[in-house]
Coordinates of C-alpha atoms and ligand atoms in Angstrom, one line a residue:
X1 CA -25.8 2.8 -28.1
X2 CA -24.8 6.0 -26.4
X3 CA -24.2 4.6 -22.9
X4 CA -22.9 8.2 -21.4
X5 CA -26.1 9.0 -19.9
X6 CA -27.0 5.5 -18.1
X7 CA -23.1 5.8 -16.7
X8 CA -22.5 7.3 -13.3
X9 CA -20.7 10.5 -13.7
X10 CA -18.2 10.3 -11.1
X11 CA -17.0 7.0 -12.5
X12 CA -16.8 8.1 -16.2
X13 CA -14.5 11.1 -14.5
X14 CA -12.2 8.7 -12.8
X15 CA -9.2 7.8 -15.2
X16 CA -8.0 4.6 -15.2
X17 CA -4.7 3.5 -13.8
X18 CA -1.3 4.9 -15.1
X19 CA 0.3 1.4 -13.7
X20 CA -2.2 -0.9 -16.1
X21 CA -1.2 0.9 -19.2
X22 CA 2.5 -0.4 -18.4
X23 CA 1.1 -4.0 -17.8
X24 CA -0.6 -3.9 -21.2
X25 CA 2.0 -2.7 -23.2
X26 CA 4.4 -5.5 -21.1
X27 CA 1.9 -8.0 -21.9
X28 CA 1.9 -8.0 -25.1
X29 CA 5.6 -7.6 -26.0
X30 CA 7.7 -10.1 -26.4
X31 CA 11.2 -10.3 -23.9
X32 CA 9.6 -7.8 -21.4
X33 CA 11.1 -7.9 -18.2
X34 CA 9.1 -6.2 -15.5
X35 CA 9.9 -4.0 -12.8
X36 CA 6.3 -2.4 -12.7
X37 CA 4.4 -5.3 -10.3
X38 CA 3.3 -4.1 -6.7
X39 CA 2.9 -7.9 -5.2
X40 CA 5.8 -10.0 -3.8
X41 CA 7.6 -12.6 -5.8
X42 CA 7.1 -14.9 -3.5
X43 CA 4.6 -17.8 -2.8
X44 CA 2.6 -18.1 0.1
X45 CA 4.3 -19.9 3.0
X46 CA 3.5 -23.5 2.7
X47 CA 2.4 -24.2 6.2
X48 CA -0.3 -21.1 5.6
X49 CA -1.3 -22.5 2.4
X50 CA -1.6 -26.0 4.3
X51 CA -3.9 -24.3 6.5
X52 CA -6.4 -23.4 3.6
X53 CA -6.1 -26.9 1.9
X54 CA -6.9 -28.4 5.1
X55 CA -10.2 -26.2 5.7
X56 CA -11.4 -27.2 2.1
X57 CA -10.4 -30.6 3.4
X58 CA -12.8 -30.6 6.1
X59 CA -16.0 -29.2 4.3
X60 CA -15.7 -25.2 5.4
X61 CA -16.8 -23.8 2.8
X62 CA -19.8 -21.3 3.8
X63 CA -19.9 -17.9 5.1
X64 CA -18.0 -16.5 7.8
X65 CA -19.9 -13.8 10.5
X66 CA -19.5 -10.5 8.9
X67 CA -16.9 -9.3 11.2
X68 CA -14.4 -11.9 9.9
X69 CA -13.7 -15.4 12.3
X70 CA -13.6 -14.7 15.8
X71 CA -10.3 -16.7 16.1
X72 CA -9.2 -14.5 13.6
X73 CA -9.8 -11.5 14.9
X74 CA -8.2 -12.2 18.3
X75 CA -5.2 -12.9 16.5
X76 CA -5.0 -9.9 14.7
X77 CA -5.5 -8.2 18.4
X78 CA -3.1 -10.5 19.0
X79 CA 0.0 -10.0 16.2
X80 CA -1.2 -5.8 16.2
X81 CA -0.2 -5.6 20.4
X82 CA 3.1 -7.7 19.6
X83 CA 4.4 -5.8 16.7
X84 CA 3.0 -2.5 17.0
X85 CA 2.1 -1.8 20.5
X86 CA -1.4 -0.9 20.3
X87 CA -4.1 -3.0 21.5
X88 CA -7.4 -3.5 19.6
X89 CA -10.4 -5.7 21.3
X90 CA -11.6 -8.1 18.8
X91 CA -14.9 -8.2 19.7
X92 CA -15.6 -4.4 18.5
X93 CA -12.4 -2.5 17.5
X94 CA -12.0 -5.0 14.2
X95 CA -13.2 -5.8 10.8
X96 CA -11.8 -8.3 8.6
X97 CA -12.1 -7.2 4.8
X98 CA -11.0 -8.0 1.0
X99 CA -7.9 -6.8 1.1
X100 CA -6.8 -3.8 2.6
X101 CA -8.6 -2.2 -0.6
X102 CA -11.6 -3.3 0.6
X103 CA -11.1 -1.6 4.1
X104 CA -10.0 1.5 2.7
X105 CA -12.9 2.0 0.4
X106 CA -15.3 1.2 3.5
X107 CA -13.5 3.4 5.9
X108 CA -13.6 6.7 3.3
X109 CA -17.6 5.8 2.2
X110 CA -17.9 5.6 6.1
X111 CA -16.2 9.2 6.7
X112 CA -17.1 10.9 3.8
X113 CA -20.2 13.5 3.5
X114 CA -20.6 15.5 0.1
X115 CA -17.7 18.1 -0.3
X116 CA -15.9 17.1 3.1
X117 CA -11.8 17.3 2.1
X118 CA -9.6 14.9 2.4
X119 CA -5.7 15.5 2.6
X120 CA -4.1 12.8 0.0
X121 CA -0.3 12.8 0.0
X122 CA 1.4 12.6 -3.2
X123 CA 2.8 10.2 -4.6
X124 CA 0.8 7.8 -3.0
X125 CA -0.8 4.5 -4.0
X126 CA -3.1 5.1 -6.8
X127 CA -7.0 4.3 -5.1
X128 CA -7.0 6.8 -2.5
X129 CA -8.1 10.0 -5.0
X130 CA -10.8 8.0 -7.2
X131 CA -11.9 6.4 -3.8
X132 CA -12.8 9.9 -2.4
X133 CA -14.3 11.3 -5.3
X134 CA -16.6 8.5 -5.2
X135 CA -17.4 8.6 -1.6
X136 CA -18.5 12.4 -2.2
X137 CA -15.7 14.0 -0.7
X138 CA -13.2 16.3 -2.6
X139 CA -9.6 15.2 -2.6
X140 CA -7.1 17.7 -1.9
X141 CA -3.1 16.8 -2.4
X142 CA -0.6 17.3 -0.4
X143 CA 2.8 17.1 -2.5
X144 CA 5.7 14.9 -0.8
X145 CA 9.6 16.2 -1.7
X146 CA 12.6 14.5 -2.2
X147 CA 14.6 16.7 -0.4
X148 CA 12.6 15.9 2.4
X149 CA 12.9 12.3 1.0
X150 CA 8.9 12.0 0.5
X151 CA 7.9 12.1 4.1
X152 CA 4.8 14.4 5.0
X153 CA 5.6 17.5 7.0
X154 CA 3.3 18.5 9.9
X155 CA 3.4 22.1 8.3
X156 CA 2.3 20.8 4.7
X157 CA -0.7 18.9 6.7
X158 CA -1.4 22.2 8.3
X159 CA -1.4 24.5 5.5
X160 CA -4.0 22.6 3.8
X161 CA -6.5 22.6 6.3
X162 CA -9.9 24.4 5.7
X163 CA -13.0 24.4 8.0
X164 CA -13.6 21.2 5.5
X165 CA -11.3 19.1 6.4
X166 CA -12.2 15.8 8.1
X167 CA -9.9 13.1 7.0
X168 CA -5.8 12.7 6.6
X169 CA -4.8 9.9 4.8
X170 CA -1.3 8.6 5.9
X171 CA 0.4 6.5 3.1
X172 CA 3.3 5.3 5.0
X173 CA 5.7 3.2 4.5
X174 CA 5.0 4.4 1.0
X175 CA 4.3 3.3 -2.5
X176 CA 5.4 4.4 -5.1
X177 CA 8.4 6.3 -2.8
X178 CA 9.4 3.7 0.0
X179 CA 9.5 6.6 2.5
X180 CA 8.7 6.0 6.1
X181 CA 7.3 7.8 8.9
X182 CA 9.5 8.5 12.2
X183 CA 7.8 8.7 15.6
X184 CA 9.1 12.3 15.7
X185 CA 7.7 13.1 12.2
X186 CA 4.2 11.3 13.1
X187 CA 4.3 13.1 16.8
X188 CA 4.4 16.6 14.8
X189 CA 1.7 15.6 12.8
X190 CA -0.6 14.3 15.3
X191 CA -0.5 18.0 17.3
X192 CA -1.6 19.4 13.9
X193 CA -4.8 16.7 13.6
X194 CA -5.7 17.2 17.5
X195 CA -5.5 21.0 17.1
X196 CA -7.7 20.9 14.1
X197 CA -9.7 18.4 15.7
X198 CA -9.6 15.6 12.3
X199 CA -9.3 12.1 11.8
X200 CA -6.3 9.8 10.3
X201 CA -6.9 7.3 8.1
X202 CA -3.4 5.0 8.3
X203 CA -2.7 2.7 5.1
X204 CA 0.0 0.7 7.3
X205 CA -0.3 -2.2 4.9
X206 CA 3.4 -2.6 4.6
X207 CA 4.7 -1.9 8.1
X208 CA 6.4 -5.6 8.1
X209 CA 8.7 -4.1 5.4
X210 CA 11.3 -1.4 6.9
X211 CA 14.6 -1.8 6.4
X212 CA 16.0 0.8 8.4
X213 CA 16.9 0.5 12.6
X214 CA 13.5 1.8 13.4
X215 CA 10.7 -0.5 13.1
X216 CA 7.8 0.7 12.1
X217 CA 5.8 2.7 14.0
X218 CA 1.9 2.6 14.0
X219 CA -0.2 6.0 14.1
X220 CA -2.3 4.4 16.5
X221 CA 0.6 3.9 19.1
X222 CA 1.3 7.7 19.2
X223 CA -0.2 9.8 22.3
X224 CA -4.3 10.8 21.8
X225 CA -4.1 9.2 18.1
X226 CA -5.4 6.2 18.6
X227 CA -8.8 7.3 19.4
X228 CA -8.6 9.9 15.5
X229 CA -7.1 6.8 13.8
X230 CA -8.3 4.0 11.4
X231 CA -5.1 1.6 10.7
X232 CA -5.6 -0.2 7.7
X233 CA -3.2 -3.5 7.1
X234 CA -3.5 -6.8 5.4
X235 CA -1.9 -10.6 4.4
X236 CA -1.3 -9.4 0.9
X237 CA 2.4 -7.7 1.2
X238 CA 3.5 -8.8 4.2
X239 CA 2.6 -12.6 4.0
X240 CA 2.7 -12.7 0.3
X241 CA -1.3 -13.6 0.1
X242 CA -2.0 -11.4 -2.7
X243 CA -4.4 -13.6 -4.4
X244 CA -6.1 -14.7 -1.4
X245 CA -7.8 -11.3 -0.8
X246 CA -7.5 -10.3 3.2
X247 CA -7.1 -7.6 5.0
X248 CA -8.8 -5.6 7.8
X249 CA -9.5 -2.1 9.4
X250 CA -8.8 -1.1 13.5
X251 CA -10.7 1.5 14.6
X252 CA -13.2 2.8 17.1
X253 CA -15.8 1.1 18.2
X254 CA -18.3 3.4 16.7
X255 CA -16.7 4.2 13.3
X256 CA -15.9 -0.5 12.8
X257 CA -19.9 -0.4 13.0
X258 CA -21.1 1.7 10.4
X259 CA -18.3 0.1 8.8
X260 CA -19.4 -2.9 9.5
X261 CA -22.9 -1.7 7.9
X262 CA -21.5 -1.2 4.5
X263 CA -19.4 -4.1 4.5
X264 CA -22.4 -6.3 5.4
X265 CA -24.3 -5.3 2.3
X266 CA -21.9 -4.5 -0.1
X267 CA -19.8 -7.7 1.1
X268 CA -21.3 -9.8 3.3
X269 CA -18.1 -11.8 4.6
X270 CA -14.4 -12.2 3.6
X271 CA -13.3 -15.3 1.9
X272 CA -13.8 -18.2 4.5
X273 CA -10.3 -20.0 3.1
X274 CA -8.5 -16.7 3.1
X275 CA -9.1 -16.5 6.5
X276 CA -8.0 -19.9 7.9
X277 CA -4.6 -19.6 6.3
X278 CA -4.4 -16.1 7.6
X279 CA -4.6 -17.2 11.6
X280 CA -1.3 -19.9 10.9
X281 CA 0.1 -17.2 9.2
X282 CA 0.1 -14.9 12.8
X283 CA 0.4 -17.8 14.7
X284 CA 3.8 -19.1 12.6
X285 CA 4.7 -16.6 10.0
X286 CA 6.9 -14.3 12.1
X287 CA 9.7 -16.0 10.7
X288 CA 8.4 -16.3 6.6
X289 CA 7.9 -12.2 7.2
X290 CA 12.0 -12.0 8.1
X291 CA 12.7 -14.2 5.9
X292 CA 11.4 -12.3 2.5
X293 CA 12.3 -9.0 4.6
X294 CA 15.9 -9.8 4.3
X295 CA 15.5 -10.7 0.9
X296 CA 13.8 -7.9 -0.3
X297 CA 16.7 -5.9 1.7
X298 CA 19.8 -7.5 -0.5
X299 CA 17.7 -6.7 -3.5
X300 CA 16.8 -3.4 -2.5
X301 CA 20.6 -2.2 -1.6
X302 CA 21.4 -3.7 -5.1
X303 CA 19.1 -1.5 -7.1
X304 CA 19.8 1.7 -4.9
X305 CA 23.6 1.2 -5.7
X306 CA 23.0 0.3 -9.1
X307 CA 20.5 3.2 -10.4
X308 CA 22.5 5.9 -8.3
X309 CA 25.8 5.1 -9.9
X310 CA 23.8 5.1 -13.6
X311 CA 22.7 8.6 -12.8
X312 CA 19.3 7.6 -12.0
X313 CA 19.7 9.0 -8.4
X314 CA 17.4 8.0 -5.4
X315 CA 17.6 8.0 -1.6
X316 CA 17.4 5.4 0.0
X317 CA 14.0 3.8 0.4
X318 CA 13.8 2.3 4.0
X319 CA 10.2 0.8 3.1
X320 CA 7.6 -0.9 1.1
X321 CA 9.5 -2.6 -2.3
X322 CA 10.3 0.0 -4.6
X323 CA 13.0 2.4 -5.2
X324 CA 11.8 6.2 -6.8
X325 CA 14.9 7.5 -8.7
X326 CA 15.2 10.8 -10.7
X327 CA 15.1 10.4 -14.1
X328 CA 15.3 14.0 -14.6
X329 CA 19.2 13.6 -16.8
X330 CA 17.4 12.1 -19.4
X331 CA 15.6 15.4 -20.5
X332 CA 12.2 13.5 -20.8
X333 CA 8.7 13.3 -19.4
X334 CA 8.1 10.1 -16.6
X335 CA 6.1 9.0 -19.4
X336 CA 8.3 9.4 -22.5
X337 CA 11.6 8.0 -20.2
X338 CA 8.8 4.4 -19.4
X339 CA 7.9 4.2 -22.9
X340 CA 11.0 4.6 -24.4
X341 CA 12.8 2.1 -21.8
X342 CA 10.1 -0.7 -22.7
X343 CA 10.0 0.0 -26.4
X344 CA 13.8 -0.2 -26.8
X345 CA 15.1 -2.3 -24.3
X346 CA 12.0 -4.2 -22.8
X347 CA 11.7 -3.4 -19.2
X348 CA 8.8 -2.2 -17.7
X349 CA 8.8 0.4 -14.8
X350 CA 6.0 2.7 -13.6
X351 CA 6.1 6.7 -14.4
X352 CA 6.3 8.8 -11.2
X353 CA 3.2 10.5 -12.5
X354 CA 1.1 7.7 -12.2
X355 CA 1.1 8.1 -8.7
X356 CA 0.0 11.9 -9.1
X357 CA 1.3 14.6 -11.3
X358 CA 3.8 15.8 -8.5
X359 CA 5.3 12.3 -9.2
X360 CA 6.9 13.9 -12.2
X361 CA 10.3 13.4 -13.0
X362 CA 10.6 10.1 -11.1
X363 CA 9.8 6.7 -11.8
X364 CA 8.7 3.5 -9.8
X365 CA 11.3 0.3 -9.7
X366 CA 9.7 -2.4 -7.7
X367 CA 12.2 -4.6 -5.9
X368 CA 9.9 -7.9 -5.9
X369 CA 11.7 -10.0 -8.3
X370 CA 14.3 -12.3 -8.2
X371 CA 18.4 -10.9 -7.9
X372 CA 18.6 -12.5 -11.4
X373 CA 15.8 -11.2 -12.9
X374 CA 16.7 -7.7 -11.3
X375 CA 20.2 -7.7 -12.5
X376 CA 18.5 -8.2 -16.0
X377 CA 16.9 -5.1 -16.2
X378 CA 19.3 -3.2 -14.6
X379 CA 21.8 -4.2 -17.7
X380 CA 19.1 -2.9 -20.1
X381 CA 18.1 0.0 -18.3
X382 CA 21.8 1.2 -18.3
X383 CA 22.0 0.5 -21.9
X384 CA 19.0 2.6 -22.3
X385 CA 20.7 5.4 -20.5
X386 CA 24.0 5.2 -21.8
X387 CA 21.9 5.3 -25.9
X388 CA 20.6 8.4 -24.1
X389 CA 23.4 10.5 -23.9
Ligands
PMP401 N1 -2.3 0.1 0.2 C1 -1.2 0.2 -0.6 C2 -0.3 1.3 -0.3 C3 -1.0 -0.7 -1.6 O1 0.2 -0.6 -2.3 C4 -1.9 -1.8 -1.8 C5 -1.7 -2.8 -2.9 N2 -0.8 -2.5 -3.9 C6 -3.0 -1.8 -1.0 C7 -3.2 -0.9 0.0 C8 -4.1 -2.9 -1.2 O2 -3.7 -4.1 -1.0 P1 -4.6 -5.4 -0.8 O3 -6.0 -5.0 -1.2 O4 -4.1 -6.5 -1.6 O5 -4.6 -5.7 0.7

């Protein structure tokens, strides 16, 4: 049966993700060793896991109000003011989610009228463009530089304006590039969305993991932006919850309740469990998040070291866990350079184009595996490149 017609056209246009095609192949080779995963290695804390046994334990498993636990929400109001400065009431200013996805799919459907523009940085995580498209508006890319080590420019943001812009998304600290946002860079670009009078959507959900002296700084804590700003941030990266699907969305008042709207019908409530484990983790996880922070830091100085000195040059990432090198020496396509590494030495990374096409010439190394398992693959891909010359 031709199924074309019953299909929703904006969903038969979207193409699927470039990272899943390097999961398949990896899956179904033999020896693969993987540098292609965005999750951490690590396993939930045990005292936050504790916390979700312990609510089984004692019978709660129903719905939660569609706003996410009240207790919950104060300490996300709570851990936000701590670490980042900006205060959010959790009566109003807060919605708890499925995953930060789940917030950043709410906040764009939310925003979004037909043919309103919205400025994606590229490379960038791989949702925001289909995301758009299906919220109506029409996604227009700003392309990142390495010489300017991937960070967005206030005069890139400002010279793709048009009376149609409504919405910036601000990828940072980034994936696929592990750049990071200054508060001089995000002050510049805050004069540029007050002067043209649009609104920031910040996908902060790796703002535990910088490396570098600054910490990270929220849009929301710079001057007049927190009233243009929806901060998205979650338990997946920062507290290793991945599988345990929770995030949330700070915002305005009156943008959280049309939120709220859609996440009521579409959703209804975030995972009760999820949600227990996630107040021990703000109430006693400061410590887990150094812990795998300084982890991910060793590995991370490792790779940078090793893949520079191979040739595969990068700078130096100072967020998220991956690394972007070149792989420009080998002559090839992101794509043939992936496909070549996993069919003749078995490692998996993810082409730069994956991320968009300006992500062309680089590739993605994630950093959340083991030193051993690390070390591994950096063996192999030397070999690789070393066969290549
Ligand atoms: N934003 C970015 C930049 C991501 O890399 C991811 C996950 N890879 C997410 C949002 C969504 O994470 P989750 O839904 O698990 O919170």
């Amino acid at each position: 049966m031709d199924y074309s017609k019953f299909l929703n056209e904006k969903v038969q246009g979207i193409k699927p993700s470039g990272i899943r095609k390097f999961f398949d192949i990896a899956n179904e080779m033999d020896h693969v060793i993987s540098l292609s995963i965005g999750e951490p290695d690590f396993t939930t804390p045990w005292h936050v896991r504790q916390e979700g046994i312990e609510s089984l334990r004692r019978g709660h498993t129903w719905y939660s109000p569609n706003r996410g636990f009240m207790e919950l929400r104060s300490q996300i109001s709570n851990y936000f003011a701590r670490r980042f400065n900006v205060e959010y009431n959790p009566e109003t200013e807060i919605v708890v989610t499925v995953g930060g996805s789940e917030a950043l799919d709410l906040c764009l459907r939310t925003l979004i009228d037909t043919g309103d523009e919205v400025l994606i940085p590229q490379p960038s995580f791989v949702c925001y463009e289909p995301m758009t498209v299906m919220a109506g508006g029409k996604p227009v890319i700003i392309e990142t530089k390495a010489e300017n080590e991937f960070r967005l420019t206030a005069e890139e943001v400002e010279k793709h304006i048009t009376p149609k812009t409504k919405l910036l998304i601000l990828p940072f600290p980034n994936n696929p590039t592990g750049a990071v946002m200054r508060r001089t860079h995000l002050e510049e670009i805050a004069k540029v969305v007050e002067k043209h009078n649009i609104l920031v959507l910040s996908d902060e959900i790796y703002a535990e993991l910088t490396y570098g002296k600054e910490r990270h700084v929220s849009f929301a804590d710079i001057k007049g932006m927190k009233e243009r700003t929806i901060v998205v941030n979650g338990f997946s990266k920062s507290y290793a919850m991945t599988g345990w699907r929770l995030g949330y969305a700070l915002g305005p008042e009156e943008i959280i309740s049309q939120m709220l709207k859609l996440h009521q019908y579409a959703i209804m409530s975030a995972p009760t469990t999820a949600q227990y484990a996630a107040i021990e983790a703000l109430k006693h996880g400061d410590s887990d998040i150094e812990r795998m922070r300084s982890e991910y830091d060793i590995r991370r100085r490792l790779i940078v070291d090793e893949l520079c000195r191979m040739g595969l040059t990068c700078f130096e990432p100072e967020g998220a866990f991956y690394v972007f090198p070149s792989i420009q020496i080998s002559g090839m396509t992101s794509e043939e350079f992936c496909e070549k590494l996993i069919f003749a030495q078995h490692v998996a990374i993810v082409p730069g184009t994956a991320f968009g096409e300006c992500g062309e010439g680089f590739a993605r190394v994630s950093y959340s595996y083991s030193l051993k398992h690390i070390k591994e693959a950096l063996e192999r891909i030397e070999r690789f490149v070393n066969e290549q010359k």
